[in-house]
Short mmCIF file of C-alpha atoms and ligand atoms in Angstrom, two decimals:
data_model
loop_
_atom_site.label_atom_id
_atom_site.label_comp_id
_atom_site.label_asym_id
_atom_site.label_seq_id
_atom_site.Cartn_x
_atom_site.Cartn_y
_atom_site.Cartn_z
CA UNK A 1 0.00 0.00 0.00
CA UNK A 2 1.36 3.39 -1.06
CA UNK A 3 0.78 6.35 1.20
CA UNK A 4 0.95 10.08 0.65
CA UNK A 5 1.04 12.54 3.50
CA UNK A 6 -0.95 15.78 3.59
CA UNK A 7 0.00 18.27 6.29
CA UNK A 8 -2.53 21.00 7.07
CA UNK A 9 -0.70 24.19 7.90
CA UNK A 10 -2.75 27.05 6.48
CA UNK A 11 -4.37 28.25 9.71
CA UNK A 12 -3.49 31.59 11.23
CA UNK A 13 -2.78 30.90 14.87
CA UNK A 14 -4.11 34.22 16.17
CA UNK A 15 -3.72 33.10 19.78
CA UNK A 16 0.08 32.99 19.50
CA UNK A 17 0.15 36.82 19.39
CA UNK A 18 3.23 36.62 17.22
CA UNK A 19 4.55 37.84 13.87
CA UNK A 20 5.74 34.30 13.26
CA UNK A 21 3.15 32.00 11.64
CA UNK A 22 1.94 29.37 14.09
CA UNK A 23 3.56 26.42 12.32
CA UNK A 24 6.94 28.18 12.52
CA UNK A 25 6.77 28.64 16.30
CA UNK A 26 9.74 26.77 17.77
CA UNK A 27 9.56 23.53 19.67
CA UNK A 28 13.06 22.56 20.85
CA UNK A 29 14.51 25.16 18.45
CA UNK A 30 12.78 23.75 15.38
CA UNK A 31 9.51 24.94 13.82
CA UNK A 32 6.41 22.94 14.77
CA UNK A 33 5.95 22.08 11.10
CA UNK A 34 9.52 20.75 10.90
CA UNK A 35 8.68 18.14 13.54
CA UNK A 36 5.64 17.01 11.54
CA UNK A 37 7.58 16.91 8.27
CA UNK A 38 10.31 14.86 9.98
CA UNK A 39 7.68 12.36 11.15
CA UNK A 40 6.21 12.25 7.63
CA UNK A 41 9.67 11.59 6.19
CA UNK A 42 9.92 8.55 8.46
CA UNK A 43 6.89 6.94 6.85
CA UNK A 44 8.29 6.07 3.44
CA UNK A 45 5.47 7.94 1.82
CA UNK A 46 5.36 8.57 -1.93
CA UNK A 47 4.93 12.29 -1.37
CA UNK A 48 4.50 14.93 1.30
CA UNK A 49 2.16 17.79 0.54
CA UNK A 50 1.93 20.82 2.82
CA UNK A 51 -1.22 22.92 2.58
CA UNK A 52 -0.18 26.47 3.36
CA UNK A 53 -1.87 29.84 3.47
CA UNK A 54 -1.16 32.21 6.33
CA UNK A 55 2.44 33.39 6.35
CA UNK A 56 2.80 31.71 2.94
CA UNK A 57 6.26 32.55 1.67
CA UNK A 58 7.82 32.67 5.13
CA UNK A 59 6.67 29.11 5.71
CA UNK A 60 7.88 27.87 2.32
CA UNK A 61 11.24 29.63 2.62
CA UNK A 62 11.97 27.64 5.77
CA UNK A 63 11.85 24.35 3.92
CA UNK A 64 13.61 25.29 0.70
CA UNK A 65 15.33 22.38 -0.94
CA UNK A 66 13.17 19.78 0.81
CA UNK A 67 11.15 17.29 -1.21
CA UNK A 68 7.75 18.84 -0.46
CA UNK A 69 4.76 19.56 -2.68
CA UNK A 70 3.08 22.83 -1.71
CA UNK A 71 -0.64 23.48 -2.06
CA UNK A 72 -1.91 26.99 -1.46
CA UNK A 73 -5.22 27.34 0.35
CA UNK A 74 -6.57 30.86 -0.10
CA UNK A 75 -8.96 31.71 1.49
CA UNK A 76 -9.05 29.20 4.34
CA UNK A 77 -12.50 27.66 4.35
CA UNK A 78 -11.95 24.78 6.74
CA UNK A 79 -10.05 21.52 7.09
CA UNK A 80 -12.07 19.73 4.38
CA UNK A 81 -11.41 22.58 1.96
CA UNK A 82 -7.72 22.42 2.92
CA UNK A 83 -7.42 18.73 2.02
CA UNK A 84 -9.21 19.44 -1.26
CA UNK A 85 -6.33 21.75 -2.27
CA UNK A 86 -3.95 18.81 -1.89
CA UNK A 87 -5.99 16.43 -4.10
CA UNK A 88 -4.04 17.23 -7.33
CA UNK A 89 -0.94 15.86 -5.56
CA UNK A 90 -2.56 12.55 -4.56
CA UNK A 91 -3.00 9.35 -6.59
CA UNK A 92 -6.17 7.27 -6.63
CA UNK A 93 -4.66 3.94 -5.60
CA UNK A 94 -2.92 5.26 -2.49
CA UNK A 95 -3.93 6.12 1.07
CA UNK A 96 -3.83 9.77 2.13
CA UNK A 97 -2.56 10.35 5.65
CA UNK A 98 -3.63 13.73 7.02
CA UNK A 99 -1.45 15.33 9.68
CA UNK A 100 -1.70 18.77 11.28
CA UNK A 101 1.14 21.27 11.23
CA UNK A 102 0.28 22.17 14.81
CA UNK A 103 0.26 18.62 16.21
CA UNK A 104 4.02 18.06 16.46
CA UNK A 105 4.42 15.27 19.00
CA UNK A 106 2.66 12.47 17.16
CA UNK A 107 5.03 9.56 16.60
CA UNK A 108 5.70 7.74 13.34
CA UNK A 109 4.50 4.49 14.99
CA UNK A 110 1.10 5.97 15.75
CA UNK A 111 0.77 7.36 12.23
CA UNK A 112 1.76 3.99 10.76
CA UNK A 113 -0.93 2.31 12.84
CA UNK A 114 -3.45 4.86 11.56
CA UNK A 115 -2.42 4.36 7.93
CA UNK A 116 -2.56 0.59 8.35
CA UNK A 117 -6.16 0.83 9.59
CA UNK A 118 -7.28 2.68 6.45
CA UNK A 119 -7.08 -0.07 3.85
CA UNK A 120 -10.80 -0.40 3.03
CA UNK A 121 -12.11 2.86 4.42
CA UNK A 122 -11.22 5.89 6.52
CA UNK A 123 -9.45 5.62 9.85
CA UNK A 124 -9.48 8.36 12.46
CA UNK A 125 -7.13 8.92 15.36
CA UNK A 126 -8.95 9.57 18.62
CA UNK A 127 -7.83 10.34 22.15
CA UNK A 128 -9.42 10.26 25.57
CA UNK A 129 -9.31 13.73 27.15
CA UNK A 130 -10.31 14.40 30.76
CA UNK A 131 -11.25 17.88 29.55
CA UNK A 132 -12.53 17.55 25.96
CA UNK A 133 -13.40 21.24 25.58
CA UNK A 134 -12.70 22.61 22.11
CA UNK A 135 -12.32 19.27 20.35
CA UNK A 136 -14.63 17.48 17.95
CA UNK A 137 -16.40 14.60 19.77
CA UNK A 138 -16.49 11.03 18.51
CA UNK A 139 -20.04 9.69 18.17
CA UNK A 140 -20.37 5.91 18.34
CA UNK A 141 -23.49 3.77 17.92
CA UNK A 142 -24.60 1.30 20.64
CA UNK A 143 -22.39 -1.36 19.01
CA UNK A 144 -19.38 0.90 19.47
CA UNK A 145 -18.86 1.75 15.80
CA UNK A 146 -17.90 5.33 14.91
CA UNK A 147 -20.77 7.05 13.11
CA UNK A 148 -19.87 10.75 13.16
CA UNK A 149 -17.64 13.51 14.50
CA UNK A 150 -19.45 16.51 15.91
CA UNK A 151 -17.56 19.77 16.38
CA UNK A 152 -17.81 21.40 19.82
CA UNK A 153 -19.64 24.40 18.37
CA UNK A 154 -22.23 22.15 16.71
CA UNK A 155 -22.65 19.71 19.60
CA UNK A 156 -25.56 19.43 22.02
CA UNK A 157 -25.04 19.13 25.79
CA UNK A 158 -25.10 15.35 25.77
CA UNK A 159 -22.50 15.17 22.98
CA UNK A 160 -20.27 17.67 24.79
CA UNK A 161 -20.03 15.25 27.71
CA UNK A 162 -18.29 12.68 25.49
CA UNK A 163 -14.60 12.60 26.28
CA UNK A 164 -13.39 10.62 23.29
CA UNK A 165 -12.17 13.37 20.96
CA UNK A 166 -11.02 13.77 17.39
CA UNK A 167 -7.30 14.49 17.17
CA UNK A 168 -7.86 15.60 13.59
CA UNK A 169 -5.35 13.11 12.21
CA UNK A 170 -6.89 10.77 9.71
CA UNK A 171 -6.11 8.32 6.90
CA UNK A 172 -8.31 7.47 3.95
CA UNK A 173 -8.03 5.73 0.56
CA UNK A 174 -7.77 8.60 -1.94
CA UNK A 175 -10.37 7.04 -4.27
CA UNK A 176 -13.00 7.37 -1.53
CA UNK A 177 -11.79 10.71 -0.20
CA UNK A 178 -12.26 12.73 -3.41
CA UNK A 179 -16.04 12.29 -3.85
CA UNK A 180 -16.68 12.77 -0.11
CA UNK A 181 -14.72 16.05 -0.09
CA UNK A 182 -16.61 17.25 -3.18
CA UNK A 183 -19.90 16.63 -1.38
CA UNK A 184 -18.98 18.62 1.79
CA UNK A 185 -21.32 21.44 2.80
CA UNK A 186 -20.56 24.43 5.02
CA UNK A 187 -23.97 24.60 6.72
CA UNK A 188 -22.58 24.44 10.25
CA UNK A 189 -21.87 26.76 13.16
CA UNK A 190 -18.55 27.96 11.69
CA UNK A 191 -19.61 28.09 8.03
CA UNK A 192 -16.63 25.89 7.15
CA UNK A 193 -16.04 22.76 5.10
CA UNK A 194 -15.27 20.24 7.83
CA UNK A 195 -13.00 17.33 6.98
CA UNK A 196 -14.65 15.54 9.88
CA UNK A 197 -17.93 15.30 7.94
CA UNK A 198 -16.47 12.61 5.68
CA UNK A 199 -17.02 10.23 8.61
CA UNK A 200 -20.79 10.58 8.31
CA UNK A 201 -20.52 10.30 4.50
CA UNK A 202 -18.58 7.09 4.88
CA UNK A 203 -21.17 5.60 7.23
CA UNK A 204 -23.93 6.69 4.80
CA UNK A 205 -22.15 4.83 1.99
CA UNK A 206 -21.94 1.72 4.19
CA UNK A 207 -18.14 2.01 4.59
CA UNK A 208 -16.94 1.22 8.11
CA UNK A 209 -14.81 3.88 9.85
CA UNK A 210 -11.85 2.52 11.81
CA UNK A 211 -10.69 4.29 14.97
CA UNK A 212 -7.20 4.16 16.42
CA UNK A 213 -6.78 5.58 19.91
CA UNK A 214 -3.55 7.41 20.74
CA UNK A 215 -1.61 6.12 23.74
CA UNK A 216 -1.57 9.48 25.45
CA UNK A 217 -3.42 12.74 24.85
CA UNK A 218 -0.10 14.61 24.98
CA UNK A 219 1.11 12.86 21.83
CA UNK A 220 -1.76 14.34 19.85
CA UNK A 221 -2.13 17.69 21.53
CA UNK A 222 -2.74 20.60 19.19
CA UNK A 223 -0.75 23.78 19.81
CA UNK A 224 -2.83 26.94 19.65
CA UNK A 225 -1.22 29.26 22.20
CA UNK A 226 2.02 29.77 24.12
CA UNK A 227 0.75 27.86 27.15
CA UNK A 228 0.18 24.74 25.03
CA UNK A 229 3.52 25.33 23.32
CA UNK A 230 5.22 25.30 26.74
CA UNK A 231 3.44 22.07 27.73
CA UNK A 232 4.47 20.46 24.43
CA UNK A 233 8.07 21.59 24.96
CA UNK A 234 8.21 19.88 28.36
CA UNK A 235 6.64 16.72 26.95
CA UNK A 236 9.17 16.73 24.11
CA UNK A 237 12.05 17.24 26.54
CA UNK A 238 10.82 14.42 28.77
CA UNK A 239 10.97 12.15 25.70
CA UNK A 240 14.55 13.20 24.96
CA UNK A 241 15.52 12.56 28.58
CA UNK A 242 13.78 9.17 28.54
CA UNK A 243 15.68 8.20 25.39
CA UNK A 244 19.03 9.14 26.96
CA UNK A 245 18.18 7.28 30.18
CA UNK A 246 17.18 4.23 28.12
CA UNK A 247 20.57 4.43 26.39
CA UNK A 248 22.28 4.32 29.80
CA UNK A 249 23.09 7.98 30.38
CA UNK A 250 22.86 9.11 34.00
CA UNK A 251 20.92 12.34 34.40
CA UNK A 252 21.02 14.22 37.69
CA UNK A 253 17.48 15.39 36.94
CA UNK A 254 15.62 14.39 33.75
CA UNK A 255 13.41 17.46 34.20
CA UNK A 256 16.38 19.81 34.06
CA UNK A 257 17.84 18.89 30.68
CA UNK A 258 17.06 20.49 27.35
CA UNK A 259 17.90 18.79 24.10
CA UNK A 260 17.42 20.95 21.03
CA UNK A 261 18.86 18.70 18.40
CA UNK A 262 20.39 15.25 18.36
CA UNK A 263 22.53 13.87 21.17
CA UNK A 264 24.50 10.65 21.04
CA UNK A 265 26.26 9.45 24.17
CA UNK A 266 28.60 6.58 25.01
CA UNK A 267 28.56 4.51 28.18
CA UNK A 268 28.93 5.86 31.72
CA UNK A 269 28.08 9.42 30.85
CA UNK A 270 26.84 11.68 33.63
CA UNK A 271 24.99 14.91 32.92
CA UNK A 272 24.35 17.25 35.81
CA UNK A 273 21.44 19.70 35.98
CA UNK A 274 20.55 22.45 33.48
CA UNK A 275 22.48 21.21 30.49
CA UNK A 276 21.27 22.69 27.20
CA UNK A 277 22.40 20.55 24.29
CA UNK A 278 21.87 22.10 20.88
CA UNK A 279 22.30 20.74 17.34
CA UNK A 280 24.50 17.67 16.95
CA UNK A 281 26.21 16.84 20.20
CA UNK A 282 28.36 13.73 20.37
CA UNK A 283 29.53 12.56 23.79
CA UNK A 284 32.07 9.76 24.23
CA UNK A 285 32.32 7.15 27.00
CA UNK A 286 33.03 8.14 30.60
CA UNK A 287 32.25 11.81 30.20
CA UNK A 288 31.01 13.98 33.05
CA UNK A 289 29.19 17.20 32.27
CA UNK A 290 28.80 19.61 35.17
CA UNK A 291 25.81 21.83 35.87
CA UNK A 292 24.69 24.74 33.62
CA UNK A 293 26.57 23.86 30.46
CA UNK A 294 25.38 25.01 27.03
CA UNK A 295 26.85 22.75 24.37
CA UNK A 296 26.15 23.31 20.67
CA UNK A 297 27.31 21.16 17.71
CA UNK A 298 30.25 19.80 19.64
CA UNK A 299 32.05 16.49 19.82
CA UNK A 300 33.41 15.43 23.20
CA UNK A 301 35.90 12.55 23.38
CA UNK A 302 36.20 9.70 25.89
CA UNK A 303 36.91 10.40 29.54
CA UNK A 304 36.46 14.16 29.47
CA UNK A 305 35.38 16.19 32.45
CA UNK A 306 33.38 19.29 31.67
CA UNK A 307 33.04 21.37 34.82
CA UNK A 308 30.19 23.73 35.64
CA UNK A 309 29.08 26.65 33.45
CA UNK A 310 30.88 25.90 30.22
CA UNK A 311 29.68 27.20 26.85
CA UNK A 312 30.82 25.37 23.71
CA UNK A 313 29.87 25.95 20.10
CA UNK A 314 31.09 24.08 17.00
CA UNK A 315 34.07 22.65 18.87
CA UNK A 316 35.91 19.35 18.84
CA UNK A 317 37.29 18.02 22.12
CA UNK A 318 39.68 15.07 22.18
CA UNK A 319 39.93 12.33 24.80
CA UNK A 320 40.66 12.88 28.50
CA UNK A 321 40.37 16.64 28.35
CA UNK A 322 39.37 18.74 31.33
CA UNK A 323 37.44 21.94 30.84
CA UNK A 324 36.01 24.69 32.98
CA UNK A 325 34.44 25.80 35.13
CA UNK A 326 33.48 28.78 32.92
CA UNK A 327 35.33 27.76 29.78
CA UNK A 328 34.16 29.03 26.42
CA UNK A 329 34.88 27.28 23.14
CA UNK A 330 33.81 29.14 20.04
CA UNK A 331 33.57 27.80 16.47
CA UNK A 332 36.55 25.76 15.27
CA UNK A 333 38.11 25.40 18.67
CA UNK A 334 39.89 22.07 18.78
CA UNK A 335 41.41 20.40 21.81
CA UNK A 336 43.73 17.45 21.32
CA UNK A 337 43.86 14.59 23.84
CA UNK A 338 44.64 15.50 27.42
CA UNK A 339 44.35 19.25 26.91
CA UNK A 340 43.15 21.34 29.81
CA UNK A 341 41.20 24.60 29.60
CA UNK A 342 40.38 26.34 32.83
CA UNK A 343 38.17 29.17 33.98
CA UNK A 344 37.51 32.27 31.89
CA UNK A 345 39.42 30.96 28.92
CA UNK A 346 38.03 31.63 25.46
CA UNK A 347 39.23 29.69 22.43
CA UNK A 348 38.22 30.44 18.84
CA UNK A 349 39.47 28.97 15.55
CA UNK A 350 42.45 27.49 17.33
CA UNK A 351 43.99 24.16 18.16
CA UNK A 352 45.33 23.36 21.58
CA UNK A 353 47.76 20.44 21.24
CA UNK A 354 48.02 17.20 23.19
CA UNK A 355 48.54 17.73 26.91
CA UNK A 356 48.64 21.52 26.57
CA UNK A 357 47.09 23.77 29.19
CA UNK A 358 45.47 27.18 29.34
CA UNK A 359 44.22 27.24 32.86
CA UNK A 360 43.09 30.77 33.61
CA UNK A 361 41.81 34.00 32.06
CA UNK A 362 43.08 33.66 28.53
CA UNK A 363 42.04 34.42 24.96
CA UNK A 364 43.30 32.17 22.21
CA UNK A 365 42.04 33.05 18.74
CA UNK A 366 43.38 32.08 15.29
CA UNK A 367 46.18 30.02 16.74
CA UNK A 368 47.91 26.67 16.46
CA UNK A 369 49.40 25.48 19.71
CA UNK A 370 51.58 22.38 19.84
CA UNK A 371 51.94 19.64 22.47
CA UNK A 372 52.62 20.15 26.17
CA UNK A 373 52.49 23.90 25.97
CA UNK A 374 51.73 25.90 29.07
CA UNK A 375 49.78 29.04 28.37
CA UNK A 376 50.02 31.22 31.45
CA UNK A 377 47.25 33.13 33.13
CA UNK A 378 46.10 36.25 31.32
CA UNK A 379 47.69 35.41 27.97
CA UNK A 380 46.12 37.09 24.96
CA UNK A 381 46.61 36.35 21.30
CA UNK A 382 46.19 39.79 19.73
CA UNK A 383 44.77 38.35 16.52
CA UNK A 384 42.96 41.39 15.14
CA UNK A 385 44.57 44.55 13.81
CA UNK A 386 41.27 46.32 13.30
CA UNK A 387 40.95 45.06 9.74
CA UNK A 388 42.29 41.52 9.47
CA UNK A 389 42.85 38.46 11.62
CA UNK A 390 46.33 37.00 12.00
CA UNK A 391 47.76 33.68 13.16
CA UNK A 392 49.73 32.81 16.27
CA UNK A 393 51.79 29.64 16.15
CA UNK A 394 53.28 28.11 19.29
CA UNK A 395 55.64 25.12 19.09
CA UNK A 396 55.69 22.02 21.32
CA UNK A 397 56.80 22.41 24.91
CA UNK A 398 56.77 26.18 24.87
CA UNK A 399 56.10 28.00 28.13
CA UNK A 400 54.18 31.24 27.90
CA UNK A 401 54.43 33.21 31.14
CA UNK A 402 51.50 35.02 32.69
CA UNK A 403 50.15 38.24 31.23
CA UNK A 404 51.76 37.83 27.81
CA UNK A 405 50.40 39.52 24.70
CA UNK A 406 51.18 37.70 21.48
CA UNK A 407 50.75 40.21 18.66
CA UNK A 408 49.92 38.16 15.58
CA UNK A 409 51.21 37.22 13.12
CA UNK A 410 53.81 35.73 15.41
CA UNK A 411 55.52 32.40 15.96
CA UNK A 412 56.92 31.03 19.19
CA UNK A 413 59.46 28.26 18.63
CA UNK A 414 59.38 24.84 20.26
CA UNK A 415 60.63 24.81 23.82
CA UNK A 416 60.75 28.63 23.96
CA UNK A 417 60.03 30.43 27.20
CA UNK A 418 58.30 33.80 27.16
CA UNK A 419 58.78 35.92 30.25
CA UNK A 420 55.71 37.07 32.12
CA UNK A 421 54.27 40.42 31.11
CA UNK A 422 55.91 40.49 27.66
CA UNK A 423 54.32 41.92 24.57
CA UNK A 424 55.68 39.75 21.79
CA UNK A 425 55.40 41.18 18.29
CA UNK A 426 58.29 39.37 16.62
CA UNK A 427 58.98 35.65 16.36
CA UNK A 428 60.60 34.11 19.43
CA UNK A 429 63.28 31.48 18.74
CA UNK A 430 63.01 27.87 19.88
CA UNK A 431 64.59 26.85 23.15
CA UNK A 432 65.42 30.39 24.31
CA UNK A 433 63.99 32.78 26.88
CA UNK A 434 62.43 35.82 25.24
CA UNK A 435 61.34 38.65 27.46
CA UNK A 436 60.01 42.11 26.69
CA UNK A 437 59.69 44.12 29.81
CA UNK A 438 60.99 47.55 30.88
CA UNK A 439 63.49 47.56 33.71
CA UNK A 440 61.93 47.77 37.17
CA UNK A 441 62.89 50.76 39.24
CA UNK A 442 62.24 51.88 42.78
CA UNK A 443 61.75 55.57 43.60
CA UNK A 444 63.01 55.73 47.12
CA UNK A 445 61.44 58.15 49.53
CA UNK A 446 58.41 58.67 47.30
CA UNK A 447 55.32 59.70 49.28
CA UNK A 448 51.74 58.81 48.50
CA UNK A 449 49.52 61.85 48.02
CA UNK A 450 47.26 62.59 50.97
CA UNK A 451 43.75 63.97 50.93
CA UNK A 452 43.57 67.78 51.02
CA UNK A 453 42.02 69.19 54.22
C1 LIG B 501 -10.07 20.39 14.17
C2 LIG B 501 -11.14 19.32 13.99
C3 LIG B 501 -11.62 18.83 15.34
C4 LIG B 501 -10.45 18.34 16.17
C5 LIG B 501 -9.35 19.40 16.25
C6 LIG B 501 -8.12 18.81 16.89
C7 LIG B 501 -12.34 19.83 11.93
C8 LIG B 501 -13.57 20.43 11.35
N1 LIG B 501 -12.23 19.86 13.25
O1 LIG B 501 -10.70 21.49 14.77
O2 LIG B 501 -12.57 17.80 15.19
O3 LIG B 501 -10.88 17.97 17.46
O4 LIG B 501 -8.98 19.86 14.94
O5 LIG B 501 -7.15 19.77 17.13
O6 LIG B 501 -11.50 19.33 11.20
N2 LIG B 501 -6.32 24.36 8.66
C9 LIG B 501 -6.06 24.67 7.36
N3 LIG B 501 -7.00 25.32 6.63
C10 LIG B 501 -8.20 25.68 7.14
C11 LIG B 501 -8.48 25.36 8.48
C12 LIG B 501 -7.51 24.70 9.22
O7 LIG B 501 -4.98 24.35 6.85
O8 LIG B 501 -8.99 26.25 6.41
C13 LIG B 501 -5.29 23.65 9.44
C14 LIG B 501 -4.75 24.46 10.60
O9 LIG B 501 -3.59 25.17 10.21
C15 LIG B 501 -4.42 23.39 11.61
C16 LIG B 501 -5.45 22.30 11.34
O10 LIG B 501 -5.89 22.52 10.02
O11 LIG B 501 -3.13 22.85 11.42
C17 LIG B 501 -6.60 22.35 12.32
O12 LIG B 501 -7.26 23.56 12.21
P1 LIG B 501 -8.01 24.21 13.44
O13 LIG B 501 -8.68 25.45 12.98
O14 LIG B 501 -7.07 24.32 14.58
O15 LIG B 501 -9.13 23.09 13.72
P2 LIG B 501 -10.04 22.97 14.96
O16 LIG B 501 -11.16 23.93 14.87
O17 LIG B 501 -9.22 22.97 16.18
CA1 LIG B 502 53.10 44.12 28.96
#
């Protein structure tokens, strides 16, 4: 059975009070619609069609280059009307799976179950809600078969007490769907063409409607305002934490971890509270991550210790490195095995060689540092002349004293020692002591000024 996915994303989302169209509101840093498209891509469907309207070009621009068919719905006359706009993209012998751009947490397994139930007729995805307010209600006959969906605004008091609700997600053989959509009428409380009315049409035509019930109402929650967005975010984060726990990661508190991307972790990894992991984060075996670390697109080797309050972005960290507290790695920072970066050290576009150390208060930018180098406290690579960036190269075993300014371009030879407080603007030879410092003098008998009376 071939399936095609239709994602409804034309609605306005007034309750978000935002310039950003609803389906572009971020859940874990990615637009709501991106989550739904990712789920659709998991299904091996023949095509994915997004019905768009509000915020048109902005929405499309976000997914440029993706294999998506776009169907414009203008004006927006209801969910049935929306699916109709996608019909030119569907083929008669396949099953259409209808997802909502604002229902981001539904899993591929649930959608597969729904599609599998729609071989001979439509299948709807329902959920049991303790508070069903706002949803369409599922009407079953005394035998338990689904006979209709009634929208809240069209329901009578008795129907409103039903707590089995329509999630909106649905699957239906395309051959049946077309004629039912064509026959939809808008004579209801909202004056819209309701997709949900195809259920009654199906029953009228003697075609049984299958119902699949979602495991949890959270999975199928629709996001209409910021409060629901926040609930969905927590539910999403709980899932990420559960996945890491299942993979053997120790989390100090699963409720105080935020994953906004993809994290892979080896064995015996410990993550303390308030870690924010963004983009692709790869963590090796035996790694400890201290509290309050923000780690973006970074690879961390085996046996590393990341102390509290570190911020890394686009960095590569070798094995058995020790970082922080308060270390900052900016894009293209690379630490070789056994390197150590201490507090208030910033590294950008630079390599710190095997076993090398920069333990305190240092800026290293546009530099290549060899093995077993000691970079003293307060060292600065002066990489920027106001117009261009320049390189600093430091050979193996060099010792850079505290408070040294290395005015790039400059090269420090292997085994060189640079005296504390030097401003080094010319290359320093290997194996020698280079020092740039004015002679110290003492003014004897000098008196400190005193406050005037
Ligand atoms: C719909 C269902 C309701 C269900 C609820 C679940 C209908 C008639 N009702 O109601 O039974 O309980 O979802 O959340 O289907 N959209 C368009 N074009 C339109 C209208 C909507 O693309 O003309 C899209 C929206 O962007 C959204 C989805 O369809 O992604 C649902 O629209 P919404 O207006 O939120 O539907 P509800 O009234 O909540
Ligand atoms: Ca100086």
